[in-house]
Amino acid sequence: MSHYLAERWVDFVRGLLSEEERAAMKRHLDEGCESCRREVNVLQVMRNFAREEAWAEPPADAVRMAQAIYVPPPRRERALRRLLGRLVFDNFAQPAMAGVRQSGASGQQMGFEAGPYYIDLRLEGEPESSRVALAGQIVSREEPGAPLGGLNVVLLAGRKVVAETVSNEFGEFSLEFSAAKNHRLRITLPQEGVQVNVPLAAHSEENPDIAL
Ligand SMILES: [Zn+2]
């Protein structure tokens, strides 16, 4: 028996599906799928809380109840959807920016698109050392004001974690690390079940200042 993904059930509960799709999923429930029914029940409770939250804090015991019944299946927690960042802006790759660079803006600034997210990165090499300071921000392209705080941000060299931090309430983060090749930035959004990967090395080969 094949099931529907959690994100489909979220749309189902929020009433965002076509009539045809909704009917097919309703049929799946009516056929007696226990695990999908449980998921829908939890999502409906969550939705009701979200609605009430607009004008009132949910009562503490209701929150406890929701937490008690919402036991996320471990399988899905591991199966994060991976989004690969696509370079859409690089000040070092743009000849028009050369003047700016020479006039003292020494950092490399890059912008990446990854699905519904935009990741802005600034890399500064520290003089007389191989250390690199990275400052970045992740924002939602669909909801620019949406908070993306508390996200785990990891810098990897191959499979090895080189540096790690957590985004602040504005989705901003900063890391420091030793310059090396093949660095990759990974941002995990557990609520969305998404993992954003931004490869730094491939875009930095032309960059003589910061030998990433
Ligand atoms: Zn099912």
Coordinates of C-alpha atoms and ligand atoms in Angstrom, one line a residue:
M1 CA 0.0 0.0 0.0
S2 CA 1.5 3.4 -1.0
H3 CA 0.9 6.4 1.2
Y4 CA 0.8 10.1 0.7
L5 CA 3.6 12.3 1.8
A6 CA 3.1 14.5 4.9
E7 CA 3.3 17.6 2.9
R8 CA 0.3 16.4 0.8
W9 CA -1.7 15.8 4.0
V10 CA -0.8 19.4 5.1
D11 CA -2.3 20.7 1.9
F12 CA -5.2 18.4 2.3
V13 CA -5.9 19.7 5.8
R14 CA -5.5 23.3 4.7
G15 CA -7.9 22.7 1.8
L16 CA -5.3 23.6 -0.9
L17 CA -5.9 20.7 -3.2
S18 CA -7.9 20.2 -6.3
E19 CA -11.2 18.5 -5.9
E20 CA -9.9 15.4 -7.7
E21 CA -6.8 15.1 -5.6
R22 CA -8.7 15.7 -2.4
A23 CA -11.2 13.0 -3.3
A24 CA -8.5 10.5 -4.0
M25 CA -6.8 11.2 -0.7
K26 CA -10.2 11.0 1.1
R27 CA -10.7 7.6 -0.5
H28 CA -7.3 6.5 0.9
L29 CA -8.5 7.4 4.4
D30 CA -11.8 5.8 3.9
E31 CA -10.1 2.6 2.8
G32 CA -8.8 2.5 6.3
C33 CA -5.1 3.5 6.2
E34 CA -4.3 3.8 9.9
S35 CA -1.0 5.7 9.6
C36 CA -2.3 8.4 7.2
R37 CA -5.4 8.8 9.4
R38 CA -3.3 9.4 12.4
E39 CA -1.3 12.0 10.5
V40 CA -4.4 13.8 9.4
N41 CA -5.8 13.8 12.9
V42 CA -2.6 15.4 14.3
L43 CA -2.5 18.0 11.4
Q44 CA -6.1 18.9 12.1
V45 CA -5.3 19.6 15.7
M46 CA -2.3 21.6 14.7
R47 CA -4.4 23.6 12.2
N48 CA -7.0 24.4 14.8
F49 CA -4.3 25.6 17.2
A50 CA -2.8 27.8 14.4
R51 CA -6.2 29.3 13.8
E52 CA -6.9 30.0 17.5
E53 CA -3.4 31.4 17.9
A54 CA -4.4 34.4 15.9
W55 CA -6.3 35.8 18.9
A56 CA -5.4 33.6 21.8
E57 CA -2.6 31.6 23.3
P58 CA -3.6 27.9 23.2
P59 CA -4.2 26.6 26.7
A60 CA -1.1 24.9 28.2
D61 CA -2.8 21.6 28.6
A62 CA -3.9 21.6 24.9
V63 CA -0.3 22.3 23.9
R64 CA 0.8 19.4 26.1
M65 CA -1.8 17.1 24.5
A66 CA -0.7 18.1 21.0
Q67 CA 3.0 17.4 21.9
A68 CA 2.0 14.1 23.4
I69 CA 0.1 12.9 20.3
Y70 CA 2.6 14.3 17.8
V71 CA 5.3 11.8 17.7
P72 CA 7.1 12.5 14.4
P73 CA 8.1 9.3 12.6
P74 CA 11.8 9.0 12.7
R75 CA 12.0 7.7 9.1
R76 CA 10.7 11.0 7.7
E77 CA 13.0 13.1 9.9
R78 CA 16.0 11.5 8.2
A79 CA 14.5 11.8 4.8
L80 CA 15.1 15.5 4.3
R81 CA 14.6 16.9 0.8
R82 CA 17.9 18.2 -0.4
L83 CA 18.0 21.5 -2.3
L84 CA 21.1 22.5 -4.2
G85 CA 21.9 26.2 -4.2
R86 CA 22.3 27.7 -7.6
L87 CA 24.7 30.7 -7.9
V88 CA 22.8 33.7 -9.2
F89 CA 25.1 36.4 -8.1
D90 CA 28.9 36.7 -7.6
N91 CA 30.6 40.1 -7.4
F92 CA 34.0 38.5 -8.3
A93 CA 32.5 37.1 -11.5
Q94 CA 31.2 40.4 -12.7
P95 CA 33.6 42.7 -14.6
A96 CA 31.4 45.7 -13.8
M97 CA 32.1 45.1 -10.2
A98 CA 35.9 45.2 -10.6
G99 CA 36.0 48.9 -9.8
V100 CA 34.1 48.4 -6.6
R101 CA 36.5 45.6 -5.6
Q102 CA 39.6 47.7 -6.2
S103 CA 38.2 50.5 -4.3
G104 CA 38.3 48.6 -1.1
A105 CA 35.4 46.2 -1.0
S106 CA 37.6 43.1 -0.7
G107 CA 34.9 40.6 0.2
Q108 CA 33.4 38.1 -2.1
Q109 CA 29.6 38.4 -2.2
M110 CA 27.6 35.6 -3.6
G111 CA 23.8 34.9 -3.9
F112 CA 22.3 31.5 -4.3
E113 CA 18.8 30.4 -5.0
A114 CA 17.7 27.0 -3.6
G115 CA 14.0 26.2 -4.2
P116 CA 12.0 28.8 -2.3
Y117 CA 15.0 30.2 -0.5
Y118 CA 17.6 32.8 -1.2
I119 CA 21.0 32.6 0.5
D120 CA 23.3 35.6 0.7
L121 CA 26.9 35.0 1.5
R122 CA 29.9 37.3 2.2
L123 CA 33.4 35.9 2.5
E124 CA 36.3 37.9 3.9
G125 CA 39.8 36.6 4.0
E126 CA 41.7 37.7 7.1
P127 CA 45.0 39.4 6.3
E128 CA 48.2 37.5 7.1
S129 CA 46.2 34.3 7.8
S130 CA 44.4 31.5 6.1
R131 CA 41.3 32.2 8.1
V132 CA 38.1 33.1 6.3
A133 CA 35.1 34.9 7.9
L134 CA 31.7 34.0 6.4
A135 CA 28.6 36.0 7.0
G136 CA 25.3 34.9 5.5
Q137 CA 21.6 35.1 5.6
I138 CA 18.9 32.8 4.4
V139 CA 15.5 34.3 3.5
S140 CA 12.3 32.9 2.0
R141 CA 11.7 34.1 -1.5
E142 CA 8.0 33.4 -1.1
E143 CA 7.6 35.1 2.3
P144 CA 10.4 37.6 2.6
G145 CA 9.6 38.5 6.2
A146 CA 9.2 34.9 7.4
P147 CA 11.5 34.2 10.3
L148 CA 14.2 31.6 9.6
G149 CA 15.8 31.6 13.0
G150 CA 17.2 28.7 15.0
L151 CA 18.4 26.8 11.9
N152 CA 21.4 24.6 12.1
V153 CA 24.1 25.9 9.7
V154 CA 27.1 23.7 9.1
L155 CA 30.2 24.1 7.0
L156 CA 31.5 20.8 5.6
A157 CA 34.7 19.8 3.9
G158 CA 33.7 16.5 2.3
R159 CA 31.7 14.8 5.1
K160 CA 33.6 16.5 7.8
V161 CA 32.1 19.3 9.8
V162 CA 34.4 22.3 9.8
A163 CA 32.3 24.9 11.5
E164 CA 28.8 25.0 12.9
T165 CA 26.4 27.7 14.1
V166 CA 22.7 28.5 14.4
S167 CA 20.9 31.3 12.5
N168 CA 19.5 34.2 14.5
E169 CA 15.9 35.5 14.2
F170 CA 16.6 37.2 10.9
G171 CA 18.1 34.0 9.4
E172 CA 21.6 35.5 9.7
F173 CA 24.6 33.5 10.6
S174 CA 28.4 33.8 10.7
L175 CA 31.2 31.3 10.7
E176 CA 35.0 31.3 10.7
F177 CA 37.2 28.7 9.2
S178 CA 40.5 27.9 7.6
A179 CA 40.5 28.2 3.9
A180 CA 40.4 24.9 2.0
K181 CA 39.0 23.4 -1.1
N182 CA 35.6 21.8 -1.5
H183 CA 33.7 23.6 1.2
R184 CA 29.9 23.2 1.3
L185 CA 27.4 25.0 3.4
R186 CA 24.4 23.1 4.7
I187 CA 21.4 24.7 6.3
T188 CA 18.7 22.4 7.8
L189 CA 15.0 23.5 7.9
P190 CA 13.4 20.7 10.0
Q191 CA 9.9 22.2 9.9
E192 CA 9.9 22.2 6.1
G193 CA 11.8 18.9 5.9
V194 CA 14.4 20.6 3.7
Q195 CA 18.2 20.7 3.7
V196 CA 19.8 23.4 1.6
N197 CA 23.3 22.7 0.3
V198 CA 25.5 25.5 -1.1
P199 CA 28.7 24.4 -2.7
L200 CA 31.4 27.1 -2.2
A201 CA 34.4 25.5 -3.9
A202 CA 33.1 25.3 -7.5
H203 CA 32.4 29.0 -7.5
S204 CA 35.6 30.1 -5.9
E205 CA 38.2 28.8 -8.3
E206 CA 38.6 32.2 -9.9
N207 CA 39.0 33.9 -6.5
P208 CA 42.7 34.5 -5.8
D209 CA 42.1 36.3 -2.5
I210 CA 40.2 33.5 -0.8
A211 CA 41.5 30.1 -1.8
L212 CA 38.4 28.1 -0.7
Ligands
ZN1 ZN -1.7 5.7 3.9

